[in-house]
């Protein structure tokens, strides 16, 4: 692999005196964009989907140039956390923090459709908005399974959604990005330009800069797709999971399915909510491809409807309320198959009496069409994404620990633990080595450290920051936590 290269930026000019943060003037270009506690509009940034926060300052840039100024300002305050907030639904809540700086990108919400199927979007857009904008063109960009998810976090992680088995990951449709690097420079990255940076952004983007614009290649989508919801009441949850996994793996590529299960008392029946999308406009074909799932276990309820993909991705009117005040707790992992050993351990977790939710999403099919080393996200041969939410007690942690050896890889967006072991599960050794080399080139001082920090290779550890809910002290671990 050729040695990575980079361009350098000139030193910043001294900012005029303005309202201050930790004895440093807010740059003049940002004074009208900054919010402090007590300011009108500040409360929006004190709560995410699950997590509460109290940032020291929120900076709301409205252009790429203002993002550059904000990053340079943050670089002078590495003693406090730095959050990058896209404005959408996120599990970990690491886009916000307490006592630090939040660069809120929700004003960068452009959607521009050009050159046939090319789509340029800002990080502040939500996936439901994109689906709606593309619908008149009979196009879509496969993304998460909820329209309230923001573009910025998902498109720099992987993107596993309702069309994954036919269309692959969201990052597989990403053609270029414009991003602001740790020194405040605005760069373009694609397969042809700054290709090493483009490789890293597709799976570990939070470590390498602030993406201010994404360019995607949209794909065709049927005018209507099949959407089924089925409530199963299986007699044996482990056997059901094995059968579900086999049915998903043998299904047509147009079929993507997701399971949601809550914990139950030992010996009690576990109810399973299944959601299945069939990317097919023909009703008879939809019903035919759903039939194997209907035979898996007794059903308490079921519904099948045909609807536009954009409707499937709609969010409630007025958007999603941001009310979280706690500290989320969840785990994730990827699996090639739902074999009997894994299914048995999952059943034990559900029947442990711990309060938690387990989801199992399709993650295979067309994902495997790309080589494992094509992007920083590497887990191309896995078929299932497992995620838990809740289960803070010792027994749940012990049972999850028994599941981890059965897994291959981890999905960053659904994991709240940090540390070397977690980072080692997120990336294979060769990928992690390459990421550390690139980190030393693009962010050697570790400005972007608050979302699964990747330590630079053979470089200095980033200066310690206080433990304020934005992740562990980088001086104590090489894997700090961003959403």
Coordinates of C-alpha atoms in Angstrom, one line a residue:
X1 CA 0.0 0.0 0.0
X2 CA 1.5 3.4 -0.9
X3 CA 2.4 5.8 1.9
X4 CA -0.5 8.1 2.7
X5 CA 0.0 11.7 1.8
X6 CA -1.7 14.9 2.9
X7 CA -1.9 18.6 2.4
X8 CA -1.4 21.1 5.2
X9 CA -3.3 24.2 6.0
X10 CA -2.1 27.7 6.9
X11 CA -2.3 29.0 10.5
X12 CA -5.4 30.6 11.7
X13 CA -5.7 34.3 12.0
X14 CA -6.4 35.6 15.5
X15 CA -10.1 35.9 16.1
X16 CA -11.6 39.2 17.2
X17 CA -12.8 39.4 20.8
X18 CA -16.2 37.9 21.2
X19 CA -18.2 35.8 23.7
X20 CA -15.7 33.4 25.2
X21 CA -15.4 29.7 26.0
X22 CA -12.7 28.7 28.5
X23 CA -10.8 31.9 28.0
X24 CA -10.7 31.6 24.2
X25 CA -12.6 33.8 21.9
X26 CA -15.3 32.3 19.6
X27 CA -14.2 33.1 16.1
X28 CA -16.1 36.1 14.7
X29 CA -17.7 34.1 11.9
X30 CA -19.2 31.8 14.6
X31 CA -20.4 34.3 17.3
X32 CA -23.9 34.3 15.9
X33 CA -23.9 30.5 15.6
X34 CA -22.8 29.7 19.2
X35 CA -25.2 28.7 22.0
X36 CA -24.5 28.6 25.7
X37 CA -26.6 27.4 28.6
X38 CA -29.6 29.6 29.0
X39 CA -29.6 30.8 25.4
X40 CA -32.8 30.3 23.3
X41 CA -32.4 27.1 21.3
X42 CA -29.8 25.6 23.6
X43 CA -32.2 23.0 25.1
X44 CA -32.4 21.2 21.8
X45 CA -28.8 20.0 22.3
X46 CA -29.3 18.8 25.9
X47 CA -31.1 15.6 25.0
X48 CA -30.7 12.9 22.4
X49 CA -32.9 9.9 21.7
X50 CA -31.8 8.2 25.0
X51 CA -29.0 10.3 26.5
X52 CA -28.9 13.6 28.4
X53 CA -26.2 16.2 28.0
X54 CA -25.1 19.7 29.0
X55 CA -22.6 21.0 26.4
X56 CA -20.3 23.9 27.3
X57 CA -21.0 25.5 23.9
X58 CA -22.9 24.4 20.9
X59 CA -21.7 25.7 17.5
X60 CA -24.2 25.6 14.6
X61 CA -22.3 26.2 11.4
X62 CA -24.3 26.9 8.2
X63 CA -21.5 26.4 5.6
X64 CA -18.4 24.3 5.1
X65 CA -16.2 27.4 5.8
X66 CA -18.0 27.7 9.2
X67 CA -17.4 24.1 10.0
X68 CA -13.7 24.7 9.3
X69 CA -13.7 27.5 11.8
X70 CA -15.5 25.4 14.3
X71 CA -13.0 22.5 14.0
X72 CA -10.1 24.9 14.4
X73 CA -11.7 26.3 17.5
X74 CA -12.2 22.8 18.9
X75 CA -8.6 21.9 18.2
X76 CA -7.6 24.7 20.7
X77 CA -9.7 23.0 23.4
X78 CA -8.7 19.4 23.4
X79 CA -9.1 19.4 27.2
X80 CA -12.8 19.0 26.7
X81 CA -15.0 16.5 24.8
X82 CA -15.9 17.2 21.1
X83 CA -19.3 16.0 19.7
X84 CA -20.4 16.0 16.1
X85 CA -24.2 16.2 16.0
X86 CA -26.1 15.5 12.8
X87 CA -29.5 15.9 14.3
X88 CA -31.0 12.5 13.9
X89 CA -31.9 9.4 15.9
X90 CA -28.9 7.8 17.5
X91 CA -28.5 5.0 20.1
X92 CA -25.2 5.9 21.9
X93 CA -25.8 9.7 22.2
X94 CA -22.1 10.4 21.8
X95 CA -22.8 13.2 19.4
X96 CA -23.6 15.2 22.5
X97 CA -21.6 15.7 25.7
X98 CA -21.4 17.5 29.0
X99 CA -19.0 20.4 29.5
X100 CA -17.5 20.2 26.0
X101 CA -18.0 21.4 22.5
X102 CA -20.7 20.2 20.2
X103 CA -20.5 21.0 16.5
X104 CA -24.1 20.8 15.4
X105 CA -24.5 20.0 11.7
X106 CA -28.3 20.0 11.5
X107 CA -28.3 23.2 9.3
X108 CA -26.3 21.4 6.6
X109 CA -29.4 19.7 5.2
X110 CA -29.2 20.0 1.4
X111 CA -30.5 17.3 -0.9
X112 CA -29.5 17.8 -4.6
X113 CA -30.4 15.3 -7.3
X114 CA -28.3 15.5 -10.4
X115 CA -26.7 13.5 -13.2
X116 CA -29.4 10.9 -13.3
X117 CA -29.0 9.0 -10.1
X118 CA -26.3 11.1 -8.3
X119 CA -27.5 12.6 -5.0
X120 CA -25.6 15.1 -2.9
X121 CA -26.8 15.4 0.7
X122 CA -25.6 17.2 3.8
X123 CA -24.9 15.4 7.2
X124 CA -27.9 17.1 8.8
X125 CA -30.5 15.4 6.5
X126 CA -32.5 12.4 7.8
X127 CA -33.0 9.3 5.8
X128 CA -36.7 9.7 5.7
X129 CA -36.3 13.0 3.9
X130 CA -34.0 11.5 1.3
X131 CA -36.4 8.7 0.6
X132 CA -39.2 11.2 0.1
X133 CA -37.1 13.4 -2.2
X134 CA -36.0 10.4 -4.3
X135 CA -39.5 8.8 -4.5
X136 CA -40.7 10.8 -7.6
X137 CA -37.6 9.5 -9.5
X138 CA -38.3 5.9 -8.5
X139 CA -34.9 5.9 -6.7
X140 CA -33.7 5.1 -3.2
X141 CA -30.5 4.9 -1.2
X142 CA -30.6 1.8 1.1
X143 CA -30.1 3.1 4.6
X144 CA -31.1 2.3 8.2
X145 CA -34.5 0.8 9.1
X146 CA -35.9 4.1 10.5
X147 CA -36.3 7.4 8.7
X148 CA -35.4 9.5 11.7
X149 CA -31.7 8.4 11.6
X150 CA -29.3 11.1 10.5
X151 CA -27.1 10.8 7.5
X152 CA -23.9 11.8 9.1
X153 CA -23.5 8.9 11.6
X154 CA -24.9 6.1 9.5
X155 CA -23.1 6.9 6.3
X156 CA -19.7 6.9 8.1
X157 CA -20.3 3.6 9.8
X158 CA -21.9 1.1 7.4
X159 CA -25.7 1.4 6.9
X160 CA -27.8 -1.8 7.4
X161 CA -31.4 -1.2 6.4
X162 CA -34.5 -2.6 4.8
X163 CA -32.9 -3.2 1.3
X164 CA -29.6 -4.5 2.5
X165 CA -29.8 -8.0 1.1
X166 CA -30.5 -6.7 -2.4
X167 CA -28.6 -3.4 -2.4
X168 CA -25.8 -3.9 0.2
X169 CA -24.6 -1.3 2.7
X170 CA -25.2 2.4 2.5
X171 CA -21.5 3.0 2.2
X172 CA -21.4 0.8 -0.9
X173 CA -23.4 3.6 -2.7
X174 CA -21.2 6.4 -1.4
X175 CA -19.1 7.9 -4.3
X176 CA -17.4 10.8 -2.6
X177 CA -17.3 13.1 0.5
X178 CA -16.2 16.6 1.3
X179 CA -14.9 16.7 4.8
X180 CA -13.0 19.0 7.2
X181 CA -9.9 17.3 8.6
X182 CA -8.4 17.8 12.1
X183 CA -6.4 20.8 11.0
X184 CA -9.4 22.6 9.6
X185 CA -8.8 21.9 5.9
X186 CA -11.7 21.1 3.5
X187 CA -10.8 18.1 1.3
X188 CA -12.6 16.0 -1.3
X189 CA -12.2 12.3 -1.0
X190 CA -13.2 9.6 -3.4
X191 CA -11.8 6.5 -5.1
X192 CA -9.7 8.8 -7.2
X193 CA -8.7 11.6 -4.8
X194 CA -7.5 11.1 -1.3
X195 CA -8.5 7.4 -1.7
X196 CA -7.0 6.3 1.6
X197 CA -9.1 8.8 3.5
X198 CA -12.2 7.7 1.5
X199 CA -11.5 4.1 2.5
X200 CA -11.3 5.1 6.2
X201 CA -14.4 7.2 6.2
X202 CA -16.5 4.2 5.0
X203 CA -16.6 2.5 8.4
X204 CA -14.5 4.6 10.8
X205 CA -15.5 8.1 9.6
X206 CA -15.9 9.6 13.1
X207 CA -12.1 9.3 13.6
X208 CA -11.1 11.2 10.4
X209 CA -13.0 14.4 10.1
X210 CA -16.3 16.2 9.8
X211 CA -18.1 15.2 6.6
X212 CA -20.0 18.2 5.3
X213 CA -21.3 16.6 2.1
X214 CA -22.0 13.1 0.8
X215 CA -22.4 12.1 -2.8
X216 CA -24.3 8.9 -3.4
X217 CA -25.3 6.8 -6.4
X218 CA -29.0 6.1 -5.8
X219 CA -30.5 2.8 -7.0
X220 CA -33.9 1.9 -8.5
X221 CA -36.7 0.9 -6.1
X222 CA -40.1 -0.5 -6.9
X223 CA -43.0 1.9 -6.7
X224 CA -44.3 -0.2 -3.8
X225 CA -42.7 -2.8 -1.7
X226 CA -44.1 -5.5 0.5
X227 CA -44.0 -4.9 4.2
X228 CA -45.1 -7.7 6.6
X229 CA -45.4 -7.6 10.4
X230 CA -45.8 -10.9 12.2
X231 CA -46.1 -11.6 15.9
X232 CA -44.8 -15.1 16.6
X233 CA -45.3 -17.1 19.8
X234 CA -42.7 -19.9 19.4
X235 CA -42.7 -22.9 21.7
X236 CA -38.9 -22.9 21.8
X237 CA -37.1 -19.6 21.1
X238 CA -33.7 -21.2 20.3
X239 CA -35.2 -23.6 17.7
X240 CA -37.2 -20.6 16.2
X241 CA -34.0 -18.5 15.8
X242 CA -32.2 -21.4 14.0
X243 CA -35.2 -21.8 11.6
X244 CA -35.5 -18.0 11.1
X245 CA -31.8 -17.7 10.3
X246 CA -32.1 -20.5 7.7
X247 CA -35.2 -19.0 6.2
X248 CA -33.5 -15.6 5.8
X249 CA -30.3 -17.0 4.3
X250 CA -32.2 -19.1 1.7
X251 CA -34.6 -16.3 0.8
X252 CA -34.6 -14.3 -2.4
X253 CA -32.3 -11.3 -2.3
X254 CA -35.3 -9.0 -2.3
X255 CA -36.2 -10.2 1.2
X256 CA -34.8 -8.5 4.3
X257 CA -36.1 -9.3 7.8
X258 CA -35.7 -8.0 11.4
X259 CA -36.7 -9.5 14.7
X260 CA -37.4 -7.7 18.0
X261 CA -37.7 -9.6 21.3
X262 CA -38.1 -8.5 24.9
X263 CA -36.8 -10.4 27.9
X264 CA -39.1 -12.8 29.7
X265 CA -39.2 -14.7 33.0
X266 CA -37.4 -18.0 33.0
X267 CA -39.7 -20.6 31.5
X268 CA -42.1 -18.1 30.1
X269 CA -42.9 -17.9 26.4
X270 CA -41.0 -15.3 24.5
X271 CA -43.0 -13.2 22.0
X272 CA -41.2 -12.3 18.8
X273 CA -42.1 -9.3 16.6
X274 CA -40.9 -9.8 13.0
X275 CA -40.8 -7.2 10.3
X276 CA -40.0 -8.3 6.7
X277 CA -39.6 -6.1 3.6
X278 CA -39.8 -7.6 0.1
X279 CA -38.4 -5.3 -2.5
X280 CA -40.9 -6.5 -5.2
X281 CA -43.9 -4.7 -6.7
X282 CA -45.8 -7.9 -7.7
X283 CA -48.1 -8.9 -4.9
X284 CA -48.2 -12.6 -5.7
X285 CA -44.4 -12.7 -5.6
X286 CA -44.4 -10.9 -2.3
X287 CA -46.8 -13.4 -0.7
X288 CA -44.8 -16.3 -2.2
X289 CA -41.5 -15.1 -0.6
X290 CA -43.2 -14.5 2.7
X291 CA -44.8 -17.9 2.9
X292 CA -41.7 -19.8 4.4
X293 CA -41.7 -17.3 7.3
X294 CA -45.3 -17.8 8.1
X295 CA -44.6 -21.5 8.7
X296 CA -41.9 -21.0 11.3
X297 CA -44.0 -20.8 14.4
X298 CA -47.6 -20.1 15.7
X299 CA -48.6 -16.6 14.9
X300 CA -50.6 -14.3 17.2
X301 CA -51.0 -11.6 14.6
X302 CA -49.9 -10.8 11.1
X303 CA -50.3 -8.1 8.5
X304 CA -49.0 -7.6 4.9
X305 CA -49.3 -4.4 2.9
X306 CA -47.9 -2.8 -0.2
X307 CA -46.5 0.7 0.3
X308 CA -43.9 3.0 -1.2
X309 CA -40.4 2.8 0.3
X310 CA -40.6 6.4 1.2
X311 CA -43.7 5.7 3.4
X312 CA -41.9 2.9 5.1
X313 CA -39.2 5.4 6.0
X314 CA -41.5 8.2 7.2
X315 CA -41.2 9.7 10.7
X316 CA -43.9 11.1 12.8
X317 CA -45.1 14.6 11.8
X318 CA -42.9 17.2 13.4
X319 CA -40.0 14.8 13.7
X320 CA -38.9 12.6 16.5
X321 CA -38.9 14.1 20.0
X322 CA -35.5 14.3 21.7
X323 CA -36.3 13.5 25.3
X324 CA -33.5 11.1 26.5
X325 CA -31.9 12.0 29.9
X326 CA -30.2 8.8 30.9
X327 CA -27.1 6.9 29.8
X328 CA -27.9 4.2 27.2
X329 CA -26.5 0.7 27.6
X330 CA -26.2 -1.7 24.6
X331 CA -24.1 -4.3 22.9
X332 CA -23.8 -5.4 19.3
X333 CA -22.2 -8.1 17.2
X334 CA -22.3 -9.8 13.8
X335 CA -22.8 -13.4 13.0
X336 CA -22.5 -15.5 9.9
X337 CA -25.3 -17.9 10.9
X338 CA -27.9 -18.3 13.7
X339 CA -26.6 -21.8 14.5
X340 CA -27.8 -23.8 17.5
X341 CA -25.0 -22.8 19.8
X342 CA -25.6 -19.1 19.2
X343 CA -29.4 -19.4 19.3
X344 CA -29.2 -21.3 22.7
X345 CA -27.1 -18.5 24.2
X346 CA -29.5 -15.8 22.9
X347 CA -32.4 -17.7 24.4
X348 CA -30.6 -17.9 27.7
X349 CA -30.1 -14.1 27.6
X350 CA -33.7 -13.5 26.9
X351 CA -34.8 -15.8 29.7
X352 CA -32.4 -14.5 32.3
X353 CA -35.0 -12.1 33.8
X354 CA -32.9 -9.1 32.9
X355 CA -34.7 -6.1 31.4
X356 CA -33.5 -5.8 27.8
X357 CA -34.5 -5.8 24.2
X358 CA -32.8 -8.0 21.6
X359 CA -32.9 -7.2 17.9
X360 CA -31.7 -9.4 15.0
X361 CA -31.4 -7.7 11.6
X362 CA -30.5 -9.0 8.2
X363 CA -26.9 -8.0 7.3
X364 CA -26.0 -10.3 4.4
X365 CA -26.9 -10.9 0.7
X366 CA -25.4 -8.2 -1.5
X367 CA -23.2 -7.0 1.3
X368 CA -20.8 -9.8 0.4
X369 CA -20.6 -8.5 -3.2
X370 CA -17.8 -6.1 -2.2
X371 CA -14.4 -7.4 -1.0
X372 CA -13.7 -7.3 2.7
X373 CA -10.9 -4.8 2.3
X374 CA -12.9 -2.4 0.0
X375 CA -13.6 -0.1 3.0
X376 CA -12.9 0.2 6.7
X377 CA -16.1 -1.8 7.4
X378 CA -14.9 -5.4 6.9
X379 CA -17.6 -7.8 8.0
X380 CA -18.9 -8.8 4.5
X381 CA -19.5 -12.5 5.2
X382 CA -21.9 -12.0 8.1
X383 CA -25.6 -12.5 7.7
X384 CA -27.0 -11.1 10.9
X385 CA -26.6 -8.0 13.1
X386 CA -27.4 -8.6 16.8
X387 CA -28.0 -5.7 19.2
X388 CA -29.2 -5.4 22.7
X389 CA -30.5 -2.4 24.6
X390 CA -30.7 -2.5 28.4
X391 CA -29.6 -5.4 30.5
X392 CA -27.2 -3.5 32.9
X393 CA -27.2 -6.1 35.6
X394 CA -24.4 -8.6 36.2
X395 CA -26.3 -11.7 34.9
X396 CA -27.1 -10.0 31.6
X397 CA -23.5 -9.0 31.2
X398 CA -22.3 -12.5 32.0
X399 CA -24.7 -14.0 29.4
X400 CA -23.7 -11.5 26.8
X401 CA -20.1 -12.3 27.5
X402 CA -20.9 -16.0 26.7
X403 CA -22.4 -14.9 23.3
X404 CA -19.4 -12.8 22.2
X405 CA -17.1 -15.8 21.3
X406 CA -19.9 -16.9 18.9
X407 CA -19.8 -13.6 17.0
X408 CA -17.7 -12.2 14.2
X409 CA -17.2 -8.5 14.3
X410 CA -19.2 -5.7 15.8
X411 CA -21.4 -2.8 14.6
X412 CA -20.2 0.5 16.1
X413 CA -23.5 2.3 16.1
X414 CA -25.2 -0.1 18.6
X415 CA -22.3 -0.6 21.1
X416 CA -21.9 1.5 24.2
X417 CA -18.9 -0.3 25.7
X418 CA -15.4 1.0 24.9
X419 CA -11.8 -0.2 25.3
X420 CA -9.2 -2.2 23.4
X421 CA -11.2 -5.4 23.3
X422 CA -14.2 -3.6 21.9
X423 CA -12.2 -1.9 19.2
X424 CA -10.5 -5.2 18.3
X425 CA -14.0 -6.6 17.7
X426 CA -15.0 -3.7 15.5
X427 CA -12.1 -4.1 13.0
X428 CA -10.0 -7.1 11.9
X429 CA -6.3 -6.7 12.7
X430 CA -5.2 -5.6 9.2
X431 CA -8.0 -3.1 9.0
X432 CA -7.1 -1.7 12.4
X433 CA -3.4 -1.4 11.6
X434 CA -4.2 0.5 8.4
X435 CA -6.7 2.8 10.3
X436 CA -4.0 3.6 12.9
X437 CA -1.5 4.4 10.2
X438 CA -4.0 6.7 8.5
X439 CA -5.0 8.3 11.9
X440 CA -1.3 9.2 12.3
X441 CA -1.5 11.0 9.0
X442 CA -4.8 12.8 9.2
X443 CA -5.4 13.3 13.0
X444 CA -2.1 12.6 14.8
X445 CA -3.1 14.5 18.0
X446 CA -6.4 12.8 18.3
X447 CA -8.9 15.7 18.0
X448 CA -11.6 13.2 16.9
X449 CA -11.4 10.9 19.9
X450 CA -14.9 10.8 21.4
X451 CA -16.4 8.0 19.2
X452 CA -14.4 4.8 19.4
X453 CA -11.0 6.5 19.3
X454 CA -8.4 4.8 17.1
X455 CA -4.9 5.6 18.4
X456 CA -2.5 6.9 15.8
X457 CA 0.3 4.4 14.9
X458 CA 3.6 5.2 16.6
X459 CA 2.4 8.6 17.5
X460 CA 1.7 10.5 20.8
X461 CA -1.4 9.6 22.7
X462 CA -3.9 12.5 22.7
X463 CA -3.9 14.8 25.6
X464 CA -6.2 13.7 28.4
X465 CA -9.7 15.1 28.5
X466 CA -12.0 15.0 31.5
X467 CA -14.5 12.1 31.9
X468 CA -17.7 13.9 31.1
X469 CA -19.8 11.3 29.4
X470 CA -18.2 11.6 26.0
X471 CA -16.1 8.4 26.5
X472 CA -13.2 7.3 28.6
X473 CA -10.0 9.3 29.1
X474 CA -7.8 8.7 26.0
X475 CA -4.8 8.4 28.3
X476 CA -6.3 5.3 29.8
X477 CA -7.4 3.4 26.7
X478 CA -6.7 3.3 23.0
X479 CA -10.5 3.0 22.3
X480 CA -12.5 5.9 23.4
X481 CA -16.0 6.4 22.0
X482 CA -19.8 9.4 18.3
X483 CA -23.0 8.9 16.8

